Structure formats: structure tokens, C-alpha cells
Coordinates of C-alpha atoms and ligand atoms in Angstrom, one line a residue:
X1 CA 12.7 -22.1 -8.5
X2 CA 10.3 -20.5 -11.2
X3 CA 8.9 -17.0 -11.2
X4 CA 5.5 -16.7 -10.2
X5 CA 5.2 -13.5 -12.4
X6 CA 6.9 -14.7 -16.2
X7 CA 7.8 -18.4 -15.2
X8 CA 11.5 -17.6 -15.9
X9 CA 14.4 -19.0 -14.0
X10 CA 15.5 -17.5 -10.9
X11 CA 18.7 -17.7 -9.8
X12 CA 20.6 -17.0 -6.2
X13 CA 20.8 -13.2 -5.7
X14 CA 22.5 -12.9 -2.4
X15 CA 22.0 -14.3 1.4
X16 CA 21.1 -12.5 4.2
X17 CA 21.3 -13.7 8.2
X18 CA 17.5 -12.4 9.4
X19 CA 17.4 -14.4 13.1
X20 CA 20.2 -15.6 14.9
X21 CA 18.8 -19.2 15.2
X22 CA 18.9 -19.5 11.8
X23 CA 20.7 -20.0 8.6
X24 CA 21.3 -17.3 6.3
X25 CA 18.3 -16.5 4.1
X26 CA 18.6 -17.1 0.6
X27 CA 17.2 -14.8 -1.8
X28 CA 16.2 -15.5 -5.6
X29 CA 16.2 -13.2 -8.6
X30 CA 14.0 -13.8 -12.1
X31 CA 16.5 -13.5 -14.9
X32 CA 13.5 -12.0 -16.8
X33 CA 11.4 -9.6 -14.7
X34 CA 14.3 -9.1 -11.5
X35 CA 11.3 -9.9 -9.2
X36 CA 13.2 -10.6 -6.0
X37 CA 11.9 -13.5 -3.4
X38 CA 13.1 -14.9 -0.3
X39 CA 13.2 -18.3 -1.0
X40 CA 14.1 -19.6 2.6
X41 CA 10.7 -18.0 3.5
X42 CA 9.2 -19.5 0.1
X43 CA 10.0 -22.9 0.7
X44 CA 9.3 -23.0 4.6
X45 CA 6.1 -24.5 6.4
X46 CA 2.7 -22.3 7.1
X47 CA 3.5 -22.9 10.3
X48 CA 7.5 -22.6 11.2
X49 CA 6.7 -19.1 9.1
X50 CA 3.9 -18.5 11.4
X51 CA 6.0 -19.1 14.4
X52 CA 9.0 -17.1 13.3
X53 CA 6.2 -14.1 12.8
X54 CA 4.2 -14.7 16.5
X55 CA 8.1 -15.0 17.8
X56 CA 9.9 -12.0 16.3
X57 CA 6.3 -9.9 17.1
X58 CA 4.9 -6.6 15.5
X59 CA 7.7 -5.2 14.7
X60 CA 9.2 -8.1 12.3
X61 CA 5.7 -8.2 10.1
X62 CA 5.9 -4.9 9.1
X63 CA 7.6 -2.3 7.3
X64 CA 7.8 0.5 9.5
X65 CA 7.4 1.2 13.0
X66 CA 3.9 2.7 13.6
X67 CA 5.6 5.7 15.8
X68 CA 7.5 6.4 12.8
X69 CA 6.3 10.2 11.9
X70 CA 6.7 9.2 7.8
X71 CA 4.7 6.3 8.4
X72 CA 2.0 8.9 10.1
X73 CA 2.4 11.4 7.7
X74 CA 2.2 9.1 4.6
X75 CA -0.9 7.7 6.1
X76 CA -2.4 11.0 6.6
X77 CA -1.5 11.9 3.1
X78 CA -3.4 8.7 1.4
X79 CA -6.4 9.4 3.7
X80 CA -6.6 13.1 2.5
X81 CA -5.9 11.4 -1.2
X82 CA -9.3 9.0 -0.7
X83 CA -11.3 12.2 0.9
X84 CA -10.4 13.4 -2.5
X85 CA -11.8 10.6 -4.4
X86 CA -14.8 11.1 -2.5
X87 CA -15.5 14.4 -2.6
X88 CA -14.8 14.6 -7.0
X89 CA -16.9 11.8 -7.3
X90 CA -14.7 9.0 -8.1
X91 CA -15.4 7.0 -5.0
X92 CA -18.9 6.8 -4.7
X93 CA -20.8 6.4 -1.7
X94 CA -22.3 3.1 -2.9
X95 CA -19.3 1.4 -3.7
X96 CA -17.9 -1.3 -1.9
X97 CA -14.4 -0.3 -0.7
X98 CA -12.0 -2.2 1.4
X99 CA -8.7 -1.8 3.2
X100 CA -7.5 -5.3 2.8
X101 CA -4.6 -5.9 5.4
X102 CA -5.7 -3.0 7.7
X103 CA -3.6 -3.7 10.2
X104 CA -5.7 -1.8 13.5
X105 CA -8.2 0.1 11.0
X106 CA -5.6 3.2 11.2
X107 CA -6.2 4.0 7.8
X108 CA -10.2 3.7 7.5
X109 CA -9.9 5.6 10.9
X110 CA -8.1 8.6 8.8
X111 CA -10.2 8.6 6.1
X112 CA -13.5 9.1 8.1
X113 CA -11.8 11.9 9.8
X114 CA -11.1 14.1 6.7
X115 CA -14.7 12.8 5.4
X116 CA -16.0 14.7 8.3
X117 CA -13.8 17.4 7.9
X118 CA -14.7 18.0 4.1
X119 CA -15.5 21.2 2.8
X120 CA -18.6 19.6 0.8
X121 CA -19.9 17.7 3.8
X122 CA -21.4 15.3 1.2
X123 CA -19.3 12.3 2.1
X124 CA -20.4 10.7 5.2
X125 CA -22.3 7.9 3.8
X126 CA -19.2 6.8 2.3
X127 CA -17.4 3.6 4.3
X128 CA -13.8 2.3 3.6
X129 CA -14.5 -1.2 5.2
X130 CA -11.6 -2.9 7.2
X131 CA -10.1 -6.7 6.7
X132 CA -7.2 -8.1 8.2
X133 CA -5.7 -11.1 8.0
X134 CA -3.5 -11.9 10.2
X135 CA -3.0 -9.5 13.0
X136 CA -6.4 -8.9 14.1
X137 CA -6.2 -6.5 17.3
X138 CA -8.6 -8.0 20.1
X139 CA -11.6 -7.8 21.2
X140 CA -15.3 -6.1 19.5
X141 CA -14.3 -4.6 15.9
X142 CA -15.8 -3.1 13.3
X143 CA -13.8 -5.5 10.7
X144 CA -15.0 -7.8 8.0
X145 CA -14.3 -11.2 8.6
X146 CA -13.4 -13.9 6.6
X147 CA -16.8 -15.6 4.9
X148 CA -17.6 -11.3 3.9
X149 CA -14.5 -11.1 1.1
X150 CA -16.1 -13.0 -1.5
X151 CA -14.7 -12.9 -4.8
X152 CA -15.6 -10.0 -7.6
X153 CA -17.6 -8.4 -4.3
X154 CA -16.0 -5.7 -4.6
X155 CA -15.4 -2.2 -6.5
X156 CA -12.0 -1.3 -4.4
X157 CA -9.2 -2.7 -2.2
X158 CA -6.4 -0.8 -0.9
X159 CA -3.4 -3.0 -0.9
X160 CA -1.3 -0.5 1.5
X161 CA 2.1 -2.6 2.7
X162 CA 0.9 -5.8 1.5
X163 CA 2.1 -7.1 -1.8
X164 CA 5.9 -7.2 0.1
X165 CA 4.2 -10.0 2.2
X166 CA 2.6 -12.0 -0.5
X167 CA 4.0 -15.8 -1.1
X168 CA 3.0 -16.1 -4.6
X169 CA 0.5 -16.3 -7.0
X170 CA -2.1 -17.8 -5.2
X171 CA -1.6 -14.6 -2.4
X172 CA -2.0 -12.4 -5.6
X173 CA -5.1 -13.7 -7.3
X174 CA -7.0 -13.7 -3.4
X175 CA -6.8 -9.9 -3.2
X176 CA -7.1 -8.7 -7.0
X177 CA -9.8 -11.4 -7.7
X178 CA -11.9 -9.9 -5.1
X179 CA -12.6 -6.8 -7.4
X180 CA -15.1 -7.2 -9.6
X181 CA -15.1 -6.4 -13.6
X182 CA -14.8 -2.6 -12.8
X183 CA -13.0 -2.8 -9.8
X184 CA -9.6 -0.5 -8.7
X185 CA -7.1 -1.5 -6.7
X186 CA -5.6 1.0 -4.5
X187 CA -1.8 -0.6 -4.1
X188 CA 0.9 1.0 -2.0
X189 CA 4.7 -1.1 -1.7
X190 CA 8.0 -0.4 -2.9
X191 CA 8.5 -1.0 -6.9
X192 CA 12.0 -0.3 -8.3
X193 CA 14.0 -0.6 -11.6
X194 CA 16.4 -3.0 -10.0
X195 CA 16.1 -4.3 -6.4
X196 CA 19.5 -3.5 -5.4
X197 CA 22.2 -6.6 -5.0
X198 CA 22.6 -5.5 -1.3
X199 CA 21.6 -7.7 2.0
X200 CA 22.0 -4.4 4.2
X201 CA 19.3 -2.7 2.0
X202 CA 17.2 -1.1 4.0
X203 CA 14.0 -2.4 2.9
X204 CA 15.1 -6.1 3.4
X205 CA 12.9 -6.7 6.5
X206 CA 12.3 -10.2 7.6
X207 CA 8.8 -10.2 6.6
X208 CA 9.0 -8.7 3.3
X209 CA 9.7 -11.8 1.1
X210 CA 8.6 -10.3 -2.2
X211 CA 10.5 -7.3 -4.0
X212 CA 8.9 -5.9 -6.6
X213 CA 10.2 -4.3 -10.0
X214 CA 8.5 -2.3 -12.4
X215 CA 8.5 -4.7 -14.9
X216 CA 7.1 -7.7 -12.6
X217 CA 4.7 -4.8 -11.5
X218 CA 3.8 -4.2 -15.1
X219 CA 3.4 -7.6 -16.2
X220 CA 1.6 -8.2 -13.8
X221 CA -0.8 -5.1 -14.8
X222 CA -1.3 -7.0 -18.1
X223 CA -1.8 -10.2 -16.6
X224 CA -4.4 -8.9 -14.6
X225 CA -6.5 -7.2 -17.6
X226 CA -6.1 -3.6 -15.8
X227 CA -7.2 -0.9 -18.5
X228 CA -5.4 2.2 -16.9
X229 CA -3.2 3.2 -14.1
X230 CA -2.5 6.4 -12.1
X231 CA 0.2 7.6 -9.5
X232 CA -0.6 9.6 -6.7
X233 CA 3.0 10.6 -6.0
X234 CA 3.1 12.2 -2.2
X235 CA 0.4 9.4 -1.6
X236 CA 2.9 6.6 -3.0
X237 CA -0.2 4.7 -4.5
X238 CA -1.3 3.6 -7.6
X239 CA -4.1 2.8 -9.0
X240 CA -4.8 -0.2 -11.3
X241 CA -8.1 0.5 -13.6
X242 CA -10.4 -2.3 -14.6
X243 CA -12.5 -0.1 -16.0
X244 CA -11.4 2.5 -18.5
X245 CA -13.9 5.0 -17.7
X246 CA -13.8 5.3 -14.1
X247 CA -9.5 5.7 -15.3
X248 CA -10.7 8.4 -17.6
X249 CA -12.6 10.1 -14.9
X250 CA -9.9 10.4 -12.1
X251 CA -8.1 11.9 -15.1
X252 CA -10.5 14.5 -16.2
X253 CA -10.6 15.0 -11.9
X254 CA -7.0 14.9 -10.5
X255 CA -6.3 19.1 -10.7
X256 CA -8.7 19.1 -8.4
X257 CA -7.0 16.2 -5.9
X258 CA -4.0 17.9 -3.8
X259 CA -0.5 16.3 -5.2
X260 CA 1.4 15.4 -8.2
X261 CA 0.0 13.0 -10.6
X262 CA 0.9 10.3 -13.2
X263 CA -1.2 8.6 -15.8
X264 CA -0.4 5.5 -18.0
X265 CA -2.0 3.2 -20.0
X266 CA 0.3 0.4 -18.7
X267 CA 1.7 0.3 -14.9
X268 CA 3.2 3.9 -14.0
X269 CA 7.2 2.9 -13.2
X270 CA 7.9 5.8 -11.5
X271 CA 10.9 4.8 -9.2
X272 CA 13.7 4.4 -11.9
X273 CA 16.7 5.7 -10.0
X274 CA 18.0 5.5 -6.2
X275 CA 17.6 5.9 -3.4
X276 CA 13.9 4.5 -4.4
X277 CA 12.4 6.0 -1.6
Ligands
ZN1 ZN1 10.0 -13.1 -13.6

């Protein structure tokens, strides 16, 4: 198996027994980049992955339990991080923003909350859309569907817990090919130095198929054409830049945006040593 991200040689990393029912799980590391995949999950049909996801329900597809209090408060944080945006000017009421991989709209819910909230009162006409695509709750919804995320339609996408789920390239160009020339995409997932050689790390859930490192994470940066990136640390998001002056802009802005900052021309690897999170 070839990495998606260089096209080096990946080798076998370690196994891992996910479900009862079935073999071990083999995971794959690049020689090159250390991106880390699962290639059981890889090399398995649409739909056996499909039914292993409907069977092992919410809990297997995602990274932390939703009554989890971190999970809460880091949510919280980012939507008092994008009320921020708003209110210095860097998200603009005009632009077309969306939460790709929603979940139930928790997130969009947030940040219209502290919209309302905010001192200036001048961000209400501002919208942070909602797409999911998988786990659609039921019912009448306020979310985008399918034929709306046309490619280049848009100037953001939060990616928050969804680049662990990808299966490749093609998974990679869908969501940053639907920013346009100056888009931003808003990315939250775990990136390390290493990932560690380790089945009982924590972070090896069954649905998270793709580990990152920072320097899979930056090459893909380059591949991508971004121009600038920032770290919201207490957030845990970064922010990839296609266009250099809206980068220069949440620079000249960020004293006044609660939390620490980092700025980079290349990708911000910020998690060099463990425990990465
Ligand atoms: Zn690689």
C-alpha cells in the first residue's frame, strides 16, 4: 500500500482487535511522512464499513462521547473562537461558511448563541451553515444537502473531527476543493510528531482510520496551495489560508481574539511531544 499523502511505501505498524467478530486490524505506517492508516478499514467494501458503523452505533463513529464535559467545553471554546472572527471582522457576514460533518448542528447551534450574546451586537446576519454526511439526525432540519456543496462555493469549512475519518485522497480533495481561491479551512483532529507504536492508544477508535502527523499535515498544506496558517491553541484548530491577506488580517486581529495563538507560513506543528493531547 502507497501513501495517499507522499506516495511512499507503507509498511505494517502494529494490529489491533477493534470487534470481536473480526480479525485483528492491521495498521500501516508511510516510511516518509509516518501518516498512520488502518488498512483493514482501507481495503474493505463501502458497505461491510457501512454496516460495521450502523452496527457498532454512535458511539463507534466518533471520537468522544457527546456527554463528555471536554468535548462540551472544547466546543464551547471554538464557538466563542468563531464569535471572535466575527466580531474583528475576519468572518464576514457575507461569506459563505460551513460546518462540514456537523454532526446534530451542535456547533452552528454554539456559535449563534455567542453571536447573540456579543458585545457589538453586529453579528446576527452572520450564518455558519450545517452539512452532514452521514449521520443525519431525523426529521425537518435546517442542513444543507447534498446538490448545495458545490465545489469552490465556498469561503470556509470547519473540518471539526473529520479528517480522522477520511479514506484517502479522494475524501481530502471533496472537502478542501469546496473552498474557493480565497477560501479557509477551519480544521480540528489530532496531529502528532509520531503516532505512537501503541494499539491501546487512546485515540485508536474504530472509526478513526487516518492518523495524522505534522509532516503529512504539512505536506499536505503545500499540496493544497495554502498561503498561511494559524493555531488557535485552547480552540485546537487551525486555520489553513488560501488567501494571504485575509492570513495577514487574523494576524494584525488575534490580541483581540480570547486565547493563545500561533502563526506560520507553513502548517503550525504544534503537538511535538506526548501525551499529544
Ligand atoms: Zn507519506
Amino acid at each position: 500500500m502507497k501513501c495517499f499523502v507522499c506516495g511512499s511505501e507503507m509498511k505494517g505498524y502494529f494490529r489491533k482487535k477493534m470487534l470481536p467478530e473480526m480479525p485483528e486490524w492491521e495498521y500501516v505506517r508511510c516510511e516518509n511522512c509516518g501518516l498512520v492508516l488502518c488498512q483493514t478499514v482501507y481495503e474493505m467494501s463501502d458497505r461491510e464499513w457501512k454496516q460495521i458503523n450502523d452496527g457498532c452505533g454512535e458511539k463507534f463513529g466518533h471520537d468522544e462521547d457527546p456527554d463528555d464535559p471536554r468535548w462540551v467545553e472544547r466546543l464551547n471554546c471554538q464557538a466563542k473562537l468563531f464569535a471572535g472572527l466575527a466580531d474583528q471582522g475576519v468572518w464576514e457576514p457575507e461569506m459563505r461558511f460551513v460546518d462540514y460533518g456537523c454532526g446534530d448542528g451542535k456547533l452552528a447551534d454554539y456559535v449563534q448563541n455567542e453571536l447573540n450574546v456579543s458585545k457589538t451586537g453586529m453579528s446576527s446576519s452572520h450564518k455558519l451553515l450545517k452539512y452532514e454526511k452521514f449521520i443525519r439526525p431525523e426529521g425537518e432540519n435546517d442542513f444543507l444537502r447534498d446538490e448545495d456543496m458545490k465545489p469552490g462555493s465556498f469561503d470556509m469549512v470547519v473540518s471539526c473531527s473529520v479528517f480522522e475519518h477520511l479514506l484517502g485522497r479522494p475524501d481530502v480533495d471533496e472537502i478542501i476543493g469546496l473552498l474557493n481561491d480565497k477560501g479557509t479551512l477551519c480544521m480540528h483532529t489530532l496531529v502528532c510528531e509520531e503516532v505512537p507504536q501503541d494499539p491501546d492508544w487512546f485515540y485508536l477508535l474504530g472509526g478513526h482510520c487516518t492518523l495524522w502527523t505534522n509532516k503529512s499535515m504539512a505536506l499536505l498544506f503545500e499540496q493544497y496551495g495554502f498561503a498561511g496558517c494559524a493555531y488557535h491553541v485552547e480552540g485546537r484548530m487551525w486555520f489553513f489560508f488560501k488567501d494571504r491577506q485575509r492570513f495577514e488580517q487574523l494576524r494584525s486581529k488575534a490580541p483581540s481574539i480570547p486565547g493563545e495563538w500561533v502563526f506560520s507560513d507553513k502548517f503550525v506543528d504544534y503537538w511535538k511531544q506526548k501525551p499529544y493531547r
